[in-house]
PDB file of C-alpha atoms in Angstrom:
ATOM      1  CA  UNK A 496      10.184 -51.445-128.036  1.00 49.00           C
ATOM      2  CA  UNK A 497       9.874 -52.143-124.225  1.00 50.00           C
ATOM      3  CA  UNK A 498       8.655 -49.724-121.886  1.00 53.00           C
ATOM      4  CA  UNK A 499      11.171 -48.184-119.945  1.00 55.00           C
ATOM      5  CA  UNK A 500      11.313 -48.961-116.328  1.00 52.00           C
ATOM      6  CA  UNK A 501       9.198 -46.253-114.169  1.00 54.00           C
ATOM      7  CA  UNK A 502      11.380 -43.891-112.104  1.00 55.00           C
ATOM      8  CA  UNK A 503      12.282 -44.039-108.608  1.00 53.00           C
ATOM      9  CA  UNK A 504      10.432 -41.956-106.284  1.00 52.00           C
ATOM     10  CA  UNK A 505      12.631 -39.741-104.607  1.00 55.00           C
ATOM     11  CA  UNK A 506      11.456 -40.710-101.452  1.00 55.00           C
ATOM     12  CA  UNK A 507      12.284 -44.557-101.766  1.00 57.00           C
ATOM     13  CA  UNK A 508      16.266 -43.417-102.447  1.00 63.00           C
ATOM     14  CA  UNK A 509      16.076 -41.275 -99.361  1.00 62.00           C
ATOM     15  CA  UNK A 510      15.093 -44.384 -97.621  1.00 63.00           C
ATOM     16  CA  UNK A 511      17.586 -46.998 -99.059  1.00 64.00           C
ATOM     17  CA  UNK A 512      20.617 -44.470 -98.381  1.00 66.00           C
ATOM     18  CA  UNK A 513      19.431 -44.091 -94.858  1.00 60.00           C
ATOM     19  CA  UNK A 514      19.011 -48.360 -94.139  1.00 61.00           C
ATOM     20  CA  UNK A 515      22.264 -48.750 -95.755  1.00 67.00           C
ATOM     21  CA  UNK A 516      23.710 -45.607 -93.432  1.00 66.00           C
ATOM     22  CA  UNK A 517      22.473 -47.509 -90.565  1.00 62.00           C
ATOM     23  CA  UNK A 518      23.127 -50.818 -91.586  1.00 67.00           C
ATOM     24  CA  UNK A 519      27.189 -49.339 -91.810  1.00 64.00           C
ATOM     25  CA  UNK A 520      26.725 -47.599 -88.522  1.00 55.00           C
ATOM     26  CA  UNK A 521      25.833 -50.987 -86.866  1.00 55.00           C
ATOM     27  CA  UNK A 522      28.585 -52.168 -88.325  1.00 58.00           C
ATOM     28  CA  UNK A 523      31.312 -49.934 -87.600  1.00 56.00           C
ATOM     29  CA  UNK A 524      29.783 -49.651 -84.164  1.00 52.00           C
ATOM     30  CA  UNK A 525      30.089 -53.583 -84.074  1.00 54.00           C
ATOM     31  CA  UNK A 526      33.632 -53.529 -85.598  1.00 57.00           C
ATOM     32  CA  UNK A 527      34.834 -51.300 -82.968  1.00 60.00           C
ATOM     33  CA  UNK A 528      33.273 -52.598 -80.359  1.00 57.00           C
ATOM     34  CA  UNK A 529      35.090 -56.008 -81.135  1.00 59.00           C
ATOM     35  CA  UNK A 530      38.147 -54.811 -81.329  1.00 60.00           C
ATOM     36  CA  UNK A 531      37.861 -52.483 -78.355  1.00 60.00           C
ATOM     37  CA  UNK A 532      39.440 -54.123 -74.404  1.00 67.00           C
ATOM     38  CA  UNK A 533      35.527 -54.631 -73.132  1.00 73.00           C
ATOM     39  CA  UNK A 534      35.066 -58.581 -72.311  1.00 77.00           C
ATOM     40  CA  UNK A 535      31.577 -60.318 -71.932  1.00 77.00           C
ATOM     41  CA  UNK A 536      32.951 -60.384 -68.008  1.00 79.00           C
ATOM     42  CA  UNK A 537      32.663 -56.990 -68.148  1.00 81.00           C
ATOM     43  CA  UNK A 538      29.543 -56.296 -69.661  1.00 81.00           C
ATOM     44  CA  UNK A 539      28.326 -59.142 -66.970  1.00 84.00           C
ATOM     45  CA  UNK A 540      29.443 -56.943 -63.931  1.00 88.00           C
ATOM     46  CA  UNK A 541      27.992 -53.803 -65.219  1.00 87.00           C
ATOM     47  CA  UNK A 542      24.591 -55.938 -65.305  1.00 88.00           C
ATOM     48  CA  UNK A 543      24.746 -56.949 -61.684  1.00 92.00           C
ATOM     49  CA  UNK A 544      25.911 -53.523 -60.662  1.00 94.00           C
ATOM     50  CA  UNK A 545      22.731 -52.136 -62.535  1.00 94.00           C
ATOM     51  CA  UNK A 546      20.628 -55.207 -60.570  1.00 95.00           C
ATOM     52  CA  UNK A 547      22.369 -53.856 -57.470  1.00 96.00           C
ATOM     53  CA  UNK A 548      21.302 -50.657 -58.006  1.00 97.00           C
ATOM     54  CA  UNK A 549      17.795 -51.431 -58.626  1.00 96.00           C
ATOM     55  CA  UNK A 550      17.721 -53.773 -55.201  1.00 96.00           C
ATOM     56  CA  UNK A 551      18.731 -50.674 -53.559  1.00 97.00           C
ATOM     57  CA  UNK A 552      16.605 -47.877 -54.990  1.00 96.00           C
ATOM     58  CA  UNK A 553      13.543 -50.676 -53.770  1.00 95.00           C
ATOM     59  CA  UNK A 554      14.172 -50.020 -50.338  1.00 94.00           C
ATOM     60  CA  UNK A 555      14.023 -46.371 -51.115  1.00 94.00           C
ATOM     61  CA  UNK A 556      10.928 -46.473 -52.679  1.00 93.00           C
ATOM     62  CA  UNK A 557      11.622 -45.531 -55.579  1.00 93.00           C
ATOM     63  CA  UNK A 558       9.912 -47.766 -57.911  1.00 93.00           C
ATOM     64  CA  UNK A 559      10.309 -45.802 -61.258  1.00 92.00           C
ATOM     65  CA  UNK A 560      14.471 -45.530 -61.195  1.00 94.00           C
ATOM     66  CA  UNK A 561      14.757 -49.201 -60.024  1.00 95.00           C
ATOM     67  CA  UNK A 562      12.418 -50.271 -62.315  1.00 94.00           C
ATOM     68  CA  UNK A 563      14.680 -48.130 -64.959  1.00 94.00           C
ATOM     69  CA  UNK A 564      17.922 -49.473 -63.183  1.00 95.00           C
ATOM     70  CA  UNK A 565      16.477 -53.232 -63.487  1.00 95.00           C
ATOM     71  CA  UNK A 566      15.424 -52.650 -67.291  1.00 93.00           C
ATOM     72  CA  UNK A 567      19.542 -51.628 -68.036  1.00 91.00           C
ATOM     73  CA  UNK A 568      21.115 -54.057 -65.788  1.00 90.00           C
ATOM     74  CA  UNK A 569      18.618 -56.785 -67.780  1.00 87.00           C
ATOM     75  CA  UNK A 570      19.531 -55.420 -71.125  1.00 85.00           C
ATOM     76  CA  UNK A 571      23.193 -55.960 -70.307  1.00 83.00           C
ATOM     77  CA  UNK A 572      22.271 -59.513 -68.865  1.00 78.00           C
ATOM     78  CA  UNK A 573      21.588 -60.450 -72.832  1.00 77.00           C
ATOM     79  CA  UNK A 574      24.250 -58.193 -74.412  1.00 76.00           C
ATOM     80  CA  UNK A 575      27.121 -60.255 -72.431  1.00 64.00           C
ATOM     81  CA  UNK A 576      26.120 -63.339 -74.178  1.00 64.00           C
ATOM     82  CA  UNK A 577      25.552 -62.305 -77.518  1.00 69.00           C
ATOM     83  CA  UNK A 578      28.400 -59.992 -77.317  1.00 68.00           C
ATOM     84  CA  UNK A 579      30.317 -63.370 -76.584  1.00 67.00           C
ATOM     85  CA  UNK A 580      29.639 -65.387 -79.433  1.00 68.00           C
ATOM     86  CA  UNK A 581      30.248 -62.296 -81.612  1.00 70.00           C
ATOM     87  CA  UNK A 582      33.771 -60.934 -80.173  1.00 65.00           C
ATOM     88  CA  UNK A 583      34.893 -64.748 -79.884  1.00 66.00           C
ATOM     89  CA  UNK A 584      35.943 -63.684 -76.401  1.00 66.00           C
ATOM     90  CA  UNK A 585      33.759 -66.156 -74.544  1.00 67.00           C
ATOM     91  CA  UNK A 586      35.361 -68.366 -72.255  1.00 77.00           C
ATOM     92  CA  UNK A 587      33.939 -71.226 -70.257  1.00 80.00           C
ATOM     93  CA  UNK A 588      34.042 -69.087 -66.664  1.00 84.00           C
ATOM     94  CA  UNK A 589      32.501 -66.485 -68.773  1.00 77.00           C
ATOM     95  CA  UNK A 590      29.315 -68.907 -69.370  1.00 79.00           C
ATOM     96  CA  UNK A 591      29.129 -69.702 -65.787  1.00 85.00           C
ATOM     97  CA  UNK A 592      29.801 -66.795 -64.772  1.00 84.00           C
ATOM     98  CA  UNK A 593      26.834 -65.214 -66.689  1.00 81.00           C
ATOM     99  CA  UNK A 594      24.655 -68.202 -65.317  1.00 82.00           C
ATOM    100  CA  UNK A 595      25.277 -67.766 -61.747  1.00 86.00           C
ATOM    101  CA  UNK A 596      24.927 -63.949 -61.798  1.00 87.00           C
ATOM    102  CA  UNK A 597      21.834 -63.879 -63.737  1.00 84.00           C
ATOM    103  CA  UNK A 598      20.533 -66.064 -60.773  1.00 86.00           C
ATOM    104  CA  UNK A 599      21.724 -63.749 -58.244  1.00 91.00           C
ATOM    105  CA  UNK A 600      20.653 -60.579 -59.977  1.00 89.00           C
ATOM    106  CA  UNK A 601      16.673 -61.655 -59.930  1.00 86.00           C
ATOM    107  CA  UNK A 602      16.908 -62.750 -56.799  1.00 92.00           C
ATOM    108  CA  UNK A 603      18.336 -59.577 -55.404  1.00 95.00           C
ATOM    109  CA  UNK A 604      15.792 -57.319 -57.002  1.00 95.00           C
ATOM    110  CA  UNK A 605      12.865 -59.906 -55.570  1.00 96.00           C
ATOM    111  CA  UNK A 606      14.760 -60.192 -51.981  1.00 96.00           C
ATOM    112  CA  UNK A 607      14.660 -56.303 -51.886  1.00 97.00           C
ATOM    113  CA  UNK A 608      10.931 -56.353 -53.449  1.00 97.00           C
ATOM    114  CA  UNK A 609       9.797 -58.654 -50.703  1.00 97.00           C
ATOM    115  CA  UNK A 610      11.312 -56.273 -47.963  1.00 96.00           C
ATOM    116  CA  UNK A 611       9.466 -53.513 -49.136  1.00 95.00           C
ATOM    117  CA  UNK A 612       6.127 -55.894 -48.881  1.00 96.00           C
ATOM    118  CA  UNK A 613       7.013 -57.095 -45.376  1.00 96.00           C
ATOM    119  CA  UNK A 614       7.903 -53.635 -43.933  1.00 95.00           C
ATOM    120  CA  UNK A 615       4.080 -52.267 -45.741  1.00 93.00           C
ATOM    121  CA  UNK A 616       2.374 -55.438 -43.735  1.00 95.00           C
ATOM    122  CA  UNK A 617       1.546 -56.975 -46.709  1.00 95.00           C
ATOM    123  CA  UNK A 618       2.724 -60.989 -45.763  1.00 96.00           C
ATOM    124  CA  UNK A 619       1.522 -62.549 -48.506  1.00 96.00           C
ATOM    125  CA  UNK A 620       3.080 -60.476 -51.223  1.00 96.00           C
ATOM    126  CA  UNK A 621       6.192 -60.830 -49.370  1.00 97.00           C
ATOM    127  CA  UNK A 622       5.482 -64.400 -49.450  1.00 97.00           C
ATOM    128  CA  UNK A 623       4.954 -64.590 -53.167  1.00 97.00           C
ATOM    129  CA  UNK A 624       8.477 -63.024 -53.579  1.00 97.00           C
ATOM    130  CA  UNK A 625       9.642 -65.960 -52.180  1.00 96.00           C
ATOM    131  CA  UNK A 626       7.759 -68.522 -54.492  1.00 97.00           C
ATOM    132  CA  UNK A 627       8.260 -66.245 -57.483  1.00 97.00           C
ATOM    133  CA  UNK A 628      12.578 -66.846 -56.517  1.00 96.00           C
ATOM    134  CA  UNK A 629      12.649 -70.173 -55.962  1.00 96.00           C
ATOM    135  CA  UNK A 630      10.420 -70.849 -58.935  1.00 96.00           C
ATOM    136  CA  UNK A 631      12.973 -69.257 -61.015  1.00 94.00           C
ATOM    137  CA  UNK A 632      15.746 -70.848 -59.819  1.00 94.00           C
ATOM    138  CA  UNK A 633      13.982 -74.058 -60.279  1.00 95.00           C
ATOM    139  CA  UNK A 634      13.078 -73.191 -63.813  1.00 95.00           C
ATOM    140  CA  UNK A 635      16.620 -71.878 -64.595  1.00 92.00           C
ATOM    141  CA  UNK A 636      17.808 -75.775 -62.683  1.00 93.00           C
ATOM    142  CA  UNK A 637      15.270 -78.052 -64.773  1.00 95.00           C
ATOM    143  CA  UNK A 638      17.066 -76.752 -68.099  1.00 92.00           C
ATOM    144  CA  UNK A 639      20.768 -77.327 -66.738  1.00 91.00           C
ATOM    145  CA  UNK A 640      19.844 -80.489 -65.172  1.00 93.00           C
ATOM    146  CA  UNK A 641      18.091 -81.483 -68.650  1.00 94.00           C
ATOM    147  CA  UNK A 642      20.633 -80.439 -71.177  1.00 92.00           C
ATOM    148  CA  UNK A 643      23.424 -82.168 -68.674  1.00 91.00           C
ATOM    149  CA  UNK A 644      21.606 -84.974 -69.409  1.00 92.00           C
ATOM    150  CA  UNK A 645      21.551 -84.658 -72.928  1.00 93.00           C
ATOM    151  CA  UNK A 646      17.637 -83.311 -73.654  1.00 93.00           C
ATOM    152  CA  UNK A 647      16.978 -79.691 -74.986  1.00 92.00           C
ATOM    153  CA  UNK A 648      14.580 -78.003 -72.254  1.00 92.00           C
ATOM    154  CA  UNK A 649      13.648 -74.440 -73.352  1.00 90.00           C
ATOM    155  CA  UNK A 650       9.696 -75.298 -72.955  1.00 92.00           C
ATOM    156  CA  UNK A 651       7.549 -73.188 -70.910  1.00 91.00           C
ATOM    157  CA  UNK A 652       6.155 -70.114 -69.883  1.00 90.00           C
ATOM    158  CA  UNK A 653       8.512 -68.287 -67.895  1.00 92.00           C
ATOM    159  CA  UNK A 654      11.891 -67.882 -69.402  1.00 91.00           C
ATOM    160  CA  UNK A 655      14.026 -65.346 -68.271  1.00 90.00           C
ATOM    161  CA  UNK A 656      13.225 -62.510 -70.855  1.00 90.00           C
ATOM    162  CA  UNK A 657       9.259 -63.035 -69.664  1.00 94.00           C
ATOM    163  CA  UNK A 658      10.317 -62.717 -66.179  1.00 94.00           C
ATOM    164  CA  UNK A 659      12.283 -59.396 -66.666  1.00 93.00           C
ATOM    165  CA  UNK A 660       9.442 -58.097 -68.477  1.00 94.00           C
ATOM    166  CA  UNK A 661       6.966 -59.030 -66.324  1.00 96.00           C
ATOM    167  CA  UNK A 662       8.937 -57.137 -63.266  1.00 95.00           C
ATOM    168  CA  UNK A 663      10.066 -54.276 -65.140  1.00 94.00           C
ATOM    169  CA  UNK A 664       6.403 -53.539 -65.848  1.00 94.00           C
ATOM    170  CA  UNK A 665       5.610 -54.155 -61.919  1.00 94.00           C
ATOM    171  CA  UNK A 666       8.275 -51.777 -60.979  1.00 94.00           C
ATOM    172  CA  UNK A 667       7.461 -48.729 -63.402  1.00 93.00           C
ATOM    173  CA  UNK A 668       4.056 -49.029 -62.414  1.00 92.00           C
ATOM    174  CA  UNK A 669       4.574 -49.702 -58.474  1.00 89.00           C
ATOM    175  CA  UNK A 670       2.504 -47.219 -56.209  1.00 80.00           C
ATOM    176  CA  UNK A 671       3.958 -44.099 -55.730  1.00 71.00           C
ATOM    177  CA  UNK A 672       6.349 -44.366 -59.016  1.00 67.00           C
ATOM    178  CA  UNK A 673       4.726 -41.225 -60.391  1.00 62.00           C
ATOM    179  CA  UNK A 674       3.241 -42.977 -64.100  1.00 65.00           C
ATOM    180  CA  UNK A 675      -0.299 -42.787 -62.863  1.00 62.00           C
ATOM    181  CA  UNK A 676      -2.787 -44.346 -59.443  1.00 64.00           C
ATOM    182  CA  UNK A 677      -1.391 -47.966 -60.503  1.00 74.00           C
ATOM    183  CA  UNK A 678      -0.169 -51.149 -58.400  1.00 87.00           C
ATOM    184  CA  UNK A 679       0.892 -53.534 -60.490  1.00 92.00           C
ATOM    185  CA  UNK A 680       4.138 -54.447 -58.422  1.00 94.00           C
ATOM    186  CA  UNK A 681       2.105 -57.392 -55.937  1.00 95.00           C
ATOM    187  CA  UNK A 682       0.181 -58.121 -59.116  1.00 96.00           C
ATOM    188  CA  UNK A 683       3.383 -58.860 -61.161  1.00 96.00           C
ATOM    189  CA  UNK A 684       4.995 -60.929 -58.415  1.00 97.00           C
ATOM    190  CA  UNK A 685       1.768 -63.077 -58.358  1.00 97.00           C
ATOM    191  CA  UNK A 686       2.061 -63.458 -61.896  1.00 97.00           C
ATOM    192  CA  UNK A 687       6.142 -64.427 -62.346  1.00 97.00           C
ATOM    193  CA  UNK A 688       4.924 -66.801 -58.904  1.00 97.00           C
ATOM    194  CA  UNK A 689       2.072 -68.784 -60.717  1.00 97.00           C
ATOM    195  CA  UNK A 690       4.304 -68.742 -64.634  1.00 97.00           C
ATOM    196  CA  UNK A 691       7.682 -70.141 -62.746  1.00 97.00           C
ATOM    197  CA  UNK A 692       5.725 -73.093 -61.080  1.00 97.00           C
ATOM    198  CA  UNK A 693       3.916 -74.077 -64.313  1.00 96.00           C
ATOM    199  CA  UNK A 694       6.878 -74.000 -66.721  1.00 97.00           C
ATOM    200  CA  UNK A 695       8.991 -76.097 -64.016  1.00 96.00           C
ATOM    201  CA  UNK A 696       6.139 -78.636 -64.098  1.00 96.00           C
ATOM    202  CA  UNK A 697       6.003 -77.935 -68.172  1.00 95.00           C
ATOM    203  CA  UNK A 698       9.779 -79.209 -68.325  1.00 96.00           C
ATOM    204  CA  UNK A 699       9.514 -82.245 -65.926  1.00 96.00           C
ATOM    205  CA  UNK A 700       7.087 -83.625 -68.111  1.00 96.00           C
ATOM    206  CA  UNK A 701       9.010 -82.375 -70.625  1.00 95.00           C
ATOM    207  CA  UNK A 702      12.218 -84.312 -69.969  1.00 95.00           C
ATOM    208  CA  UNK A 703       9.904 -87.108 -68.740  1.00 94.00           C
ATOM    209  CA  UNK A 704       8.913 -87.650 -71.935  1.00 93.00           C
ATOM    210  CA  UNK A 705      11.708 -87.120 -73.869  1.00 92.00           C
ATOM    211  CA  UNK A 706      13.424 -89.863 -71.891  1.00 92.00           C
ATOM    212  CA  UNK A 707      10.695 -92.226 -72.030  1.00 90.00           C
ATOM    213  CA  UNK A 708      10.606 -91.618 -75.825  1.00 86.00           C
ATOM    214  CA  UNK A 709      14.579 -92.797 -76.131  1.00 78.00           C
ATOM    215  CA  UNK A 710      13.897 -95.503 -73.878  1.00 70.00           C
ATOM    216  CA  UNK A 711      10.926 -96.743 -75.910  1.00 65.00           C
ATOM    217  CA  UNK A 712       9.016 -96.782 -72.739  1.00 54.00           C
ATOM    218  CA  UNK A 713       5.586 -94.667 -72.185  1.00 52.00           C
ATOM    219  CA  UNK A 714       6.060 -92.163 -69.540  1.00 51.00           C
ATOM    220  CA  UNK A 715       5.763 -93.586 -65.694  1.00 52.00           C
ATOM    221  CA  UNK A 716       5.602 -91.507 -62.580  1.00 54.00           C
TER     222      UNK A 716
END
């Protein structure tokens, strides 16, 4: 005779119903949310509003809410995509769209971030703001220019989600946003600054390579 299975623990039923409750909320949430008018356009422009909103509560000081404000707008900045390939409402304008204001939105927030430095005296953070923009734009650039010419570039350090991380840590904790003595805003410009310059070198050599490999050629600079 074989031994009968052992029972379930109560417990471990409680928990399956409630994954498979949640698993049919995400669903029905998804479903709907399909179906519903909202486009990945949309969902873009409530991202750069939330960016906008973040720029301005900078020059007010107030480090917490824009830091808040940035962390939304952000979140939004990687729903529009994904929301695209779900729905099947993606367009072509709504991929270049999404490019160019995810662009603009970081370098907003910085522009307004390096304000605040210059009006404190502080020239080199402001500076750094600076660096820490056009180092993301040039690491955003090396992996368009790449994949236009036919090599995957998605190497380095600083991809967007780090970067938005990064700052969103450097705004909660700014001086005078209430979470404790901290200062971590100059410190996390430094630190998007420095990561942005190595991963655009980290894709040059990157691409160099790749396209020395299909050439059959060792890499030449």
């Amino acid at each position: 005779m074989e031994p009968s299975a052992p029972p379930r623990a109560p417990g471990g039923r409680r928990n399956g119903r409630q994954a498979r409750s949640a698993q049919e909320f995400r669903a029905y949430a998804r479903d709907r949310l399909i179906e519903s008018r909202l486009t990945p356009n949309a969902i873009s422009m409530v991202g750069l509003a939330g960016n906008l909103i973040a720029a301005a509560l900078v020059t007010q000081r107030l480090f917490f809410l824009a830091g808040v404000a940035f962390i939304l707008g952000s979140v939004m900045d990687t729903m529009d995509g994904r929301y695209s390939r779900m729905s099947g409402k993606g367009t072509l304008f709504g991929a270049f769209l999404d490019s160019t204001l995810d662009r603009i939105e970081e370098g907003i927030v910085l522009a307004a971030v390096a304000g605040y430095f210059a009006v404190a005296g502080d020239d080199f953070a402001a500076a750094m703001c600076v660096v820490a923009v056009l180092g993301s734009l040039m690491v955003s650039y090396t992996r368009a220019r790449a994949e236009a010419l036919g090599v995957e570039c998605k190497v380095g350090l600083a991809t967007r989600p780090v970067r938005v991380v990064i700052l969103s840590i450097g705004l909660v904790f700014a001086k005078g946003a209430g979470l404790g003595d901290f200062e971590l805003l100059a410190p996390a410009v430094y630190l998007i600054a420095a990561l942005t310059i190595v991963t655009t070198i980290q894709r040059v050599w990157h691409v160099l390579n790749e396209l020395s490999s299909e050439a059959g050629a060792t890499p030449d600079l």
